[in-house]
Amino acid sequence: MTGSMTSRPGSTGGTDAVVTTVAGVGTGGSDEDRDGRAVRTQLRRPTGIAVDAARKIVYIADAGNHRVRRIQHGVITTVAGTGEAGSGGDGGAAVAARLASPTGVAVDDNGILYIADRDNHRVRRVDHTGHITTVAGTGEPGPGGDGGAAVAARLASPTGVAVDDNGILYIADRDNHRVRRVDHTGHITTVAGGGAAVRDRLVEPTAIAVDRAGVVYVAEYGADRVSRIEPGGTVTTIAGRGVDDDRAGSRLCGPCGVAVGGDGDVYIADTGGHRVRKLAAGVLRTVAGTGLPGRGELGGRAVTTPFDSPRGVAVDEFGNVFVADTGSHRIRKITLVDRVATVGGDGQRPAPGSIFPRPLTVRITREGRPVIAVPVTFTITGDTTSGARFSESTPTRWVARTNLAGEAAAELTAGPTPGTVRIEAAVGIRVAAFTAAVESPRAAASPAR
């Protein structure tokens, strides 16, 4: 496997990215039946993630809790698994079936969910009625079965699944060092791995993705690389060990997640590097993470927010990147931002002690579209002589999230004495500024001459 790549660590290609938490509280655990707001619900070592763009659903392989969960409109529910490790339950309700460390999830265009049930050595399917069946694997680890029914073939710790636009299922059969394919008739074949030639070998393929052209991308945990498999079977390395670039920024460390966006860019969960990387036009960049493990409690600018062993990655139709940040027991969302613009509240001249008549308002956009639910930090900066404040408890700093129009606002109270005030609204490194002049009542009321 050979290839070439240019590396530019730390660059996000002309846009800035911010991180928010969409599920998890930062400590591992199980909330049992306390399904509700995703950001208040405990997860335990989430590893896989998939986005159903048409239905605005995010699926999570909550491996440590032996469940698969879904987030829709900020609410989390369990769709498969009881919370107890085990096997069985086929033909019945998925929520009553037992899973064993599910590590990968995928959803097809019809909303059918596929689960890599790793420690059961199976791939399971959840239909529209919520019933679960096995589509590949016997439950006994091992190789073999190509050319026959997938349910009679053996798998060995399958950790990743993907479905292409034609409904063909692909499996990262990790401990067999193969990528397997299940067609519409339910028959299984090997797509790559297990060959005699070095270029045909895969080393612990852990995650898998398929683009619109049918090209398969594989994260090889044991080889510190991501490989590309053409429809004709040709295998090349596109990132990590084996590319023609020896610089430190080109290296990967045990990647466990891979996803491909609608524009063809490839996103990699660089697990041992504690980063999320992006490969576009042969250039590898860090999109999020510092390279050191951490919880990143407050979120913020993506490249300065620590991640902890991220293992799953998915991309929605807007280019938002969802990450299963395994070590922090969270699901994080990376949003790219092009512009922060003031849309109201600039240039006001309030009287001392009064509330500003118009809230300070900014609009956040990416490629002309509003960016929703990202935090905007309003900060009073510079030479503030008036004593203006946002609130008694947080006088100089206020955080607000953008609404469906991409707008965030802050209410400001003028200080007790006349003076000037400058306020900055920041998202990542993008900043919009406001100015105000707190005037005495007499000066504010004086007619213009």
Coordinates of C-alpha atoms in Angstrom, one line a residue:
M1 CA 0.0 0.0 0.0
T2 CA 1.5 3.3 -1.1
G3 CA 0.4 6.8 -1.5
S4 CA 1.3 10.5 -1.0
M5 CA 0.0 13.3 1.2
T6 CA 0.9 16.8 2.3
S7 CA 0.5 17.6 6.0
R8 CA -0.4 21.0 7.5
P9 CA -1.1 20.5 11.2
G10 CA -3.4 22.9 12.9
S11 CA -5.0 24.4 9.8
T12 CA -8.7 24.1 9.1
G13 CA -8.6 25.4 5.5
G14 CA -9.9 29.0 5.8
T15 CA -12.6 28.3 8.4
D16 CA -12.6 28.1 12.1
A17 CA -14.2 25.2 14.0
V18 CA -15.9 25.1 17.4
V19 CA -16.8 22.2 19.6
T20 CA -20.0 21.6 21.6
T21 CA -21.2 18.6 23.6
V22 CA -24.4 17.0 22.4
A23 CA -24.5 14.0 24.8
G24 CA -22.8 12.8 28.0
V25 CA -21.8 14.5 31.2
G26 CA -18.1 13.7 31.2
T27 CA -18.2 10.7 33.6
G28 CA -19.0 7.2 32.6
G29 CA -22.2 5.6 33.8
S30 CA -25.7 4.4 33.0
D31 CA -28.9 6.4 33.6
E32 CA -31.0 3.2 33.1
D33 CA -34.5 4.5 32.3
R34 CA -33.8 8.1 32.8
D35 CA -33.9 8.9 29.1
G36 CA -34.3 12.6 28.5
R37 CA -32.0 15.5 27.6
A38 CA -28.9 14.0 25.9
V39 CA -26.5 16.5 27.5
R40 CA -27.6 15.4 31.0
T41 CA -27.4 11.6 30.3
Q42 CA -24.5 9.5 31.2
L43 CA -22.8 7.3 28.5
R44 CA -20.0 4.8 29.1
R45 CA -17.2 4.6 26.5
P46 CA -19.3 5.5 23.4
T47 CA -17.3 4.2 20.3
G48 CA -19.4 4.3 17.2
I49 CA -21.6 7.0 15.7
A50 CA -23.9 7.4 12.6
V51 CA -26.1 10.3 11.3
D52 CA -29.4 9.8 9.7
A53 CA -29.6 13.1 8.0
A54 CA -33.1 12.7 6.5
R55 CA -34.6 12.1 10.0
K56 CA -32.2 14.3 11.9
I57 CA -31.1 11.4 14.2
V58 CA -27.7 10.6 15.6
Y59 CA -27.1 7.0 16.6
I60 CA -24.5 6.0 19.2
A61 CA -22.9 2.7 20.0
D62 CA -22.8 3.1 23.8
A63 CA -20.4 0.2 24.1
G64 CA -19.8 0.2 27.8
N65 CA -23.5 0.2 28.5
H66 CA -24.2 -2.6 25.9
R67 CA -26.7 -0.4 24.2
V68 CA -27.4 1.6 21.0
R69 CA -29.0 4.9 21.6
R70 CA -30.3 7.7 19.5
I71 CA -30.5 11.5 19.8
Q72 CA -33.3 13.4 18.1
H73 CA -34.1 17.0 18.9
G74 CA -31.7 16.9 21.9
V75 CA -33.6 13.9 23.5
I76 CA -31.8 10.6 24.0
T77 CA -33.5 7.2 23.9
T78 CA -32.4 3.5 23.8
V79 CA -33.1 1.7 20.6
A80 CA -31.3 -1.6 21.2
G81 CA -29.9 -3.5 24.2
T82 CA -31.0 -3.9 27.8
G83 CA -27.8 -2.6 29.5
E84 CA -26.7 -6.1 30.4
A85 CA -24.1 -7.9 28.2
G86 CA -25.4 -11.0 26.5
S87 CA -26.7 -12.5 23.3
G88 CA -30.1 -13.4 21.9
G89 CA -33.3 -11.7 21.3
D90 CA -33.5 -12.1 17.6
G91 CA -37.0 -11.7 16.2
G92 CA -38.2 -9.6 19.2
A93 CA -38.0 -6.0 20.3
A94 CA -34.5 -4.6 20.0
V95 CA -34.8 -2.9 23.4
A96 CA -35.3 -6.4 25.0
A97 CA -32.4 -8.0 23.1
R98 CA -29.0 -8.3 24.6
L99 CA -25.9 -6.8 23.0
A100 CA -22.2 -7.3 24.0
S101 CA -20.0 -4.2 23.6
P102 CA -21.5 -2.8 20.3
T103 CA -18.9 -0.7 18.7
G104 CA -20.2 0.4 15.3
V105 CA -23.4 1.6 13.9
A106 CA -24.7 2.5 10.4
V107 CA -28.0 3.6 9.0
D108 CA -29.2 3.2 5.4
D109 CA -31.3 5.6 3.3
N110 CA -34.5 3.9 4.5
G111 CA -33.6 4.4 8.2
I112 CA -32.7 0.8 8.8
L113 CA -30.1 0.5 11.6
Y114 CA -27.1 -1.9 11.5
I115 CA -25.0 -2.7 14.6
A116 CA -21.5 -4.2 14.9
D117 CA -22.2 -6.4 18.0
R118 CA -18.5 -6.9 18.6
D119 CA -18.3 -9.4 21.4
N120 CA -21.2 -11.5 20.0
H121 CA -19.3 -11.7 16.7
R122 CA -22.4 -10.7 14.8
V123 CA -23.9 -7.8 12.8
R124 CA -27.5 -7.1 13.9
R125 CA -30.3 -5.2 12.1
V126 CA -33.1 -3.1 13.6
D127 CA -36.1 -2.5 11.3
H128 CA -38.7 0.2 11.3
T129 CA -40.8 -1.7 13.8
G130 CA -38.0 -1.8 16.3
H131 CA -37.4 -5.6 15.9
I132 CA -33.9 -7.0 15.8
T133 CA -32.3 -9.8 13.7
T134 CA -28.9 -11.1 12.9
V135 CA -27.7 -10.4 9.3
A136 CA -24.1 -11.8 9.6
G137 CA -22.2 -14.0 11.9
T138 CA -23.0 -17.2 13.9
G139 CA -21.9 -15.9 17.3
E140 CA -18.8 -18.0 17.2
P141 CA -15.5 -16.2 16.4
G142 CA -13.5 -17.4 13.4
P143 CA -12.9 -17.0 9.7
G144 CA -14.7 -18.5 6.8
G145 CA -18.1 -18.6 5.1
D146 CA -17.3 -16.6 1.9
G147 CA -19.7 -17.3 -0.9
G148 CA -22.5 -18.5 1.4
A149 CA -25.1 -17.1 3.6
A150 CA -23.8 -14.3 5.9
V151 CA -25.7 -15.7 8.9
A152 CA -23.8 -18.9 8.5
A153 CA -20.4 -17.2 8.2
R154 CA -18.1 -16.6 11.1
L155 CA -16.9 -13.1 12.1
A156 CA -14.2 -12.3 14.6
S157 CA -14.9 -9.1 16.7
P158 CA -16.6 -7.0 14.0
T159 CA -16.1 -3.4 15.1
G160 CA -17.4 -1.3 12.2
V161 CA -20.2 -1.3 9.7
A162 CA -21.2 0.9 6.7
V163 CA -24.0 0.8 4.1
D164 CA -23.6 2.2 0.6
D165 CA -26.2 4.0 -1.5
N166 CA -27.3 0.7 -3.0
G167 CA -28.0 -0.8 0.4
I168 CA -24.9 -3.1 0.3
L169 CA -23.5 -3.8 3.8
Y170 CA -19.8 -3.6 4.6
I171 CA -18.2 -5.0 7.8
A172 CA -14.8 -4.2 9.4
D173 CA -14.1 -7.8 10.5
R174 CA -11.3 -6.7 12.8
D175 CA -9.7 -9.9 14.2
N176 CA -10.0 -11.6 10.8
H177 CA -8.2 -8.6 9.3
R178 CA -10.7 -8.4 6.5
V179 CA -13.4 -6.2 5.0
R180 CA -16.5 -8.2 4.3
R181 CA -19.5 -7.4 2.0
V182 CA -23.1 -8.6 2.3
D183 CA -25.2 -8.3 -0.8
H184 CA -28.9 -8.0 -1.3
T185 CA -29.3 -11.8 -1.3
G186 CA -27.7 -12.1 2.1
H187 CA -24.5 -13.7 0.8
I188 CA -21.1 -12.7 2.2
T189 CA -17.7 -12.2 0.4
T190 CA -14.3 -10.7 1.3
V191 CA -13.6 -7.3 -0.3
A192 CA -10.0 -6.9 1.0
G193 CA -7.6 -8.5 3.5
G194 CA -6.2 -11.9 3.9
G195 CA -4.3 -12.0 0.6
A196 CA -0.7 -13.2 0.2
A197 CA 0.6 -9.9 -1.2
V198 CA 1.5 -7.1 1.2
R199 CA -0.7 -4.7 -0.5
D200 CA -3.7 -7.0 0.0
R201 CA -3.3 -7.2 3.8
L202 CA -5.2 -5.2 6.3
V203 CA -4.2 -5.0 10.0
E204 CA -7.1 -4.8 12.5
P205 CA -9.6 -2.9 10.3
T206 CA -11.7 -1.1 12.9
A207 CA -13.9 1.3 11.1
I208 CA -15.3 1.6 7.6
A209 CA -17.0 4.2 5.4
V210 CA -18.2 4.2 1.8
D211 CA -18.5 7.2 -0.5
R212 CA -21.1 7.8 -3.3
A213 CA -18.8 6.3 -5.9
G214 CA -18.6 3.0 -4.0
V215 CA -15.0 3.6 -2.7
V216 CA -14.4 2.0 0.7
Y217 CA -12.3 3.7 3.4
V218 CA -10.9 1.7 6.2
A219 CA -9.2 2.8 9.5
E220 CA -6.6 0.2 10.3
Y221 CA -6.0 0.4 14.0
G222 CA -3.1 -2.1 14.0
A223 CA -1.2 -0.4 11.1
D224 CA -1.7 3.3 12.1
R225 CA -3.1 4.2 8.7
V226 CA -6.3 4.7 6.7
S227 CA -6.6 2.8 3.4
R228 CA -8.8 3.2 0.4
I229 CA -10.3 0.3 -1.5
E230 CA -11.4 1.0 -5.1
P231 CA -14.5 -0.9 -6.5
G232 CA -12.1 -3.0 -8.5
G233 CA -10.3 -4.1 -5.4
T234 CA -7.1 -1.9 -5.5
V235 CA -5.9 -1.0 -2.1
T236 CA -3.9 2.1 -1.3
T237 CA -2.8 4.0 1.9
I238 CA -4.1 7.6 1.9
A239 CA -3.1 8.7 5.5
G240 CA -0.7 7.5 8.2
R241 CA 2.0 4.9 8.0
G242 CA 3.0 4.2 4.4
V243 CA 2.4 7.5 2.7
D244 CA 5.3 9.5 1.2
D245 CA 5.6 12.0 4.0
D246 CA 7.7 11.4 7.1
R247 CA 6.8 14.6 9.0
A248 CA 5.3 14.1 12.4
G249 CA 2.0 15.8 11.4
S250 CA 1.4 13.1 8.8
R251 CA 1.3 10.3 11.3
L252 CA -1.7 8.6 12.8
C253 CA -1.8 6.6 16.1
G254 CA -4.2 3.8 16.2
P255 CA -7.1 5.4 14.2
C256 CA -10.4 3.8 15.1
G257 CA -12.9 5.9 13.1
V258 CA -13.3 7.1 9.6
A259 CA -16.1 9.0 7.7
V260 CA -16.4 10.6 4.3
G261 CA -18.4 13.8 3.7
G262 CA -20.5 14.7 0.7
D263 CA -17.7 16.7 -0.8
G264 CA -15.3 13.7 -0.6
D265 CA -13.3 14.9 2.3
V266 CA -12.2 12.1 4.7
Y267 CA -12.4 12.5 8.5
I268 CA -10.4 10.4 10.8
A269 CA -10.7 9.7 14.5
D270 CA -7.0 9.6 15.4
T271 CA -7.6 7.7 18.6
G272 CA -4.1 7.5 20.1
G273 CA -3.3 11.0 18.9
H274 CA -6.4 12.4 20.7
R275 CA -7.4 14.3 17.6
V276 CA -9.8 14.5 14.7
R277 CA -8.1 14.8 11.4
K278 CA -9.3 15.8 7.9
L279 CA -7.9 14.7 4.6
A280 CA -8.8 16.9 1.7
A281 CA -7.1 17.0 -1.7
G282 CA -4.2 15.0 -0.2
V283 CA -3.7 17.5 2.6
L284 CA -4.0 16.1 6.2
R285 CA -5.0 18.7 8.9
T286 CA -6.0 18.6 12.5
V287 CA -9.6 19.8 12.9
A288 CA -10.0 19.3 16.6
G289 CA -7.9 18.2 19.6
T290 CA -4.6 19.2 21.1
G291 CA -2.8 15.9 20.9
L292 CA -3.0 15.4 24.7
P293 CA -6.0 13.7 26.3
G294 CA -8.4 15.8 28.2
R295 CA -12.1 16.4 28.9
G296 CA -12.5 19.9 27.4
E297 CA -15.3 20.7 29.8
L298 CA -16.3 24.1 28.3
G299 CA -15.8 23.3 24.6
G300 CA -14.8 26.2 22.4
R301 CA -12.3 26.5 19.6
A302 CA -11.8 23.0 18.2
V303 CA -8.0 22.9 17.9
T304 CA -7.5 24.1 21.5
T305 CA -10.2 21.8 23.0
P306 CA -8.7 18.5 24.3
F307 CA -10.3 15.2 23.2
D308 CA -9.7 11.8 24.9
S309 CA -9.3 8.8 22.7
P310 CA -12.0 9.6 20.1
R311 CA -13.1 6.4 18.4
G312 CA -16.0 7.2 16.2
V313 CA -16.7 10.0 13.6
A314 CA -19.6 10.9 11.3
V315 CA -20.5 13.8 9.1
D316 CA -23.9 15.3 8.4
E317 CA -25.2 17.0 5.2
F318 CA -24.1 20.4 6.5
G319 CA -20.5 19.3 7.1
N320 CA -20.9 19.1 10.9
V321 CA -18.7 16.4 12.4
F322 CA -20.0 14.3 15.2
V323 CA -17.4 12.5 17.3
A324 CA -17.7 9.7 19.9
D325 CA -15.1 11.0 22.4
T326 CA -14.7 7.7 24.1
G327 CA -12.4 8.6 27.0
S328 CA -14.6 11.6 28.0
H329 CA -17.8 9.6 27.7
R330 CA -19.3 12.2 25.5
I331 CA -20.6 12.9 22.0
R332 CA -19.0 16.1 20.6
K333 CA -20.0 18.1 17.6
I334 CA -17.5 20.1 15.5
T335 CA -19.0 23.0 13.6
L336 CA -17.1 25.0 11.0
V337 CA -17.7 28.7 11.1
D338 CA -17.0 31.2 8.3
R339 CA -18.4 34.5 9.7
V340 CA -19.6 36.2 12.8
A341 CA -21.5 39.4 12.0
T342 CA -23.2 42.1 14.2
V343 CA -26.9 42.4 13.3
G344 CA -28.1 44.6 16.2
G345 CA -27.1 46.6 19.2
D346 CA -24.0 48.4 17.9
G347 CA -23.3 52.1 18.5
Q348 CA -25.9 52.6 21.3
R349 CA -25.7 55.6 23.6
P350 CA -27.5 54.6 26.8
A351 CA -27.9 56.7 30.0
P352 CA -25.9 55.6 33.1
G353 CA -27.4 52.6 35.0
S354 CA -30.0 51.8 32.2
I355 CA -30.4 48.5 30.4
F356 CA -29.3 48.9 26.8
P357 CA -32.5 49.4 24.7
R358 CA -31.4 46.8 22.1
P359 CA -29.6 43.5 22.9
L360 CA -26.2 42.9 21.4
T361 CA -26.9 40.4 18.6
V362 CA -24.6 38.5 16.2
R363 CA -25.4 36.0 13.4
I364 CA -23.1 33.0 12.8
T365 CA -23.0 31.6 9.3
R366 CA -21.1 28.9 7.3
E367 CA -21.3 29.2 3.5
G368 CA -24.3 31.5 3.9
R369 CA -26.3 29.1 6.2
P370 CA -27.0 29.8 9.8
V371 CA -25.0 27.8 12.3
I372 CA -27.2 26.5 15.1
A373 CA -26.6 25.8 18.8
V374 CA -23.0 27.0 19.0
P375 CA -21.9 29.0 22.0
V376 CA -21.0 32.7 21.4
T377 CA -18.9 34.4 24.1
F378 CA -19.6 38.1 24.7
T379 CA -16.8 39.8 26.6
I380 CA -16.4 43.4 27.8
T381 CA -12.9 44.3 26.7
G382 CA -10.5 47.2 26.4
D383 CA -10.8 50.6 28.3
T384 CA -14.1 50.3 30.1
T385 CA -14.7 53.4 32.1
S386 CA -18.4 53.1 32.6
G387 CA -18.6 50.0 34.7
A388 CA -21.1 48.3 32.3
R389 CA -22.0 44.7 33.1
F390 CA -24.0 41.7 31.8
S391 CA -25.1 40.5 35.3
E392 CA -24.1 40.6 38.9
S393 CA -22.6 37.1 38.9
T394 CA -20.8 37.4 35.5
P395 CA -20.3 41.1 34.9
T396 CA -17.8 41.0 32.0
R397 CA -18.5 37.7 30.3
W398 CA -21.7 36.2 28.9
V399 CA -22.3 33.0 26.8
A400 CA -25.3 32.5 24.6
R401 CA -26.1 29.8 22.1
T402 CA -27.3 30.5 18.5
N403 CA -30.9 29.9 17.7
L404 CA -32.5 28.5 14.5
A405 CA -31.6 31.7 12.7
G406 CA -28.0 31.4 13.7
E407 CA -28.3 34.4 16.1
A408 CA -27.2 34.9 19.7
A409 CA -27.8 37.9 21.9
A410 CA -26.7 39.4 25.2
E411 CA -28.4 42.0 27.3
L412 CA -26.1 44.7 28.8
T413 CA -26.6 47.2 31.6
A414 CA -24.8 50.5 31.5
G415 CA -22.5 51.4 34.3
P416 CA -23.2 54.2 36.9
T417 CA -20.9 56.8 35.2
P418 CA -20.5 58.1 31.7
G419 CA -17.8 56.5 29.6
T420 CA -17.1 54.1 26.8
V421 CA -17.4 50.4 26.5
R422 CA -16.3 47.8 23.9
I423 CA -17.7 44.3 23.6
E424 CA -16.5 41.4 21.6
A425 CA -18.5 38.4 20.5
A426 CA -16.4 35.4 19.7
V427 CA -16.9 32.0 18.2
G428 CA -13.5 30.3 18.0
I429 CA -11.2 32.9 16.5
R430 CA -14.0 34.7 14.6
V431 CA -14.8 38.0 16.4
A432 CA -17.4 40.7 16.0
A433 CA -17.1 44.0 18.0
F434 CA -19.6 46.4 19.5
T435 CA -19.0 49.9 20.9
A436 CA -21.2 52.1 23.1
A437 CA -20.9 55.4 24.7
V438 CA -22.6 55.7 28.1
E439 CA -23.7 59.4 28.3
S440 CA -25.0 61.6 31.1
P441 CA -28.8 62.2 30.9
R442 CA -28.2 65.9 30.0
A443 CA -25.8 65.0 27.1
A444 CA -28.1 62.3 25.8
A445 CA -31.1 64.6 25.8
S446 CA -29.3 67.6 24.2
P447 CA -30.7 68.4 20.8
A448 CA -28.2 68.4 17.9
R449 CA -27.0 71.8 16.8

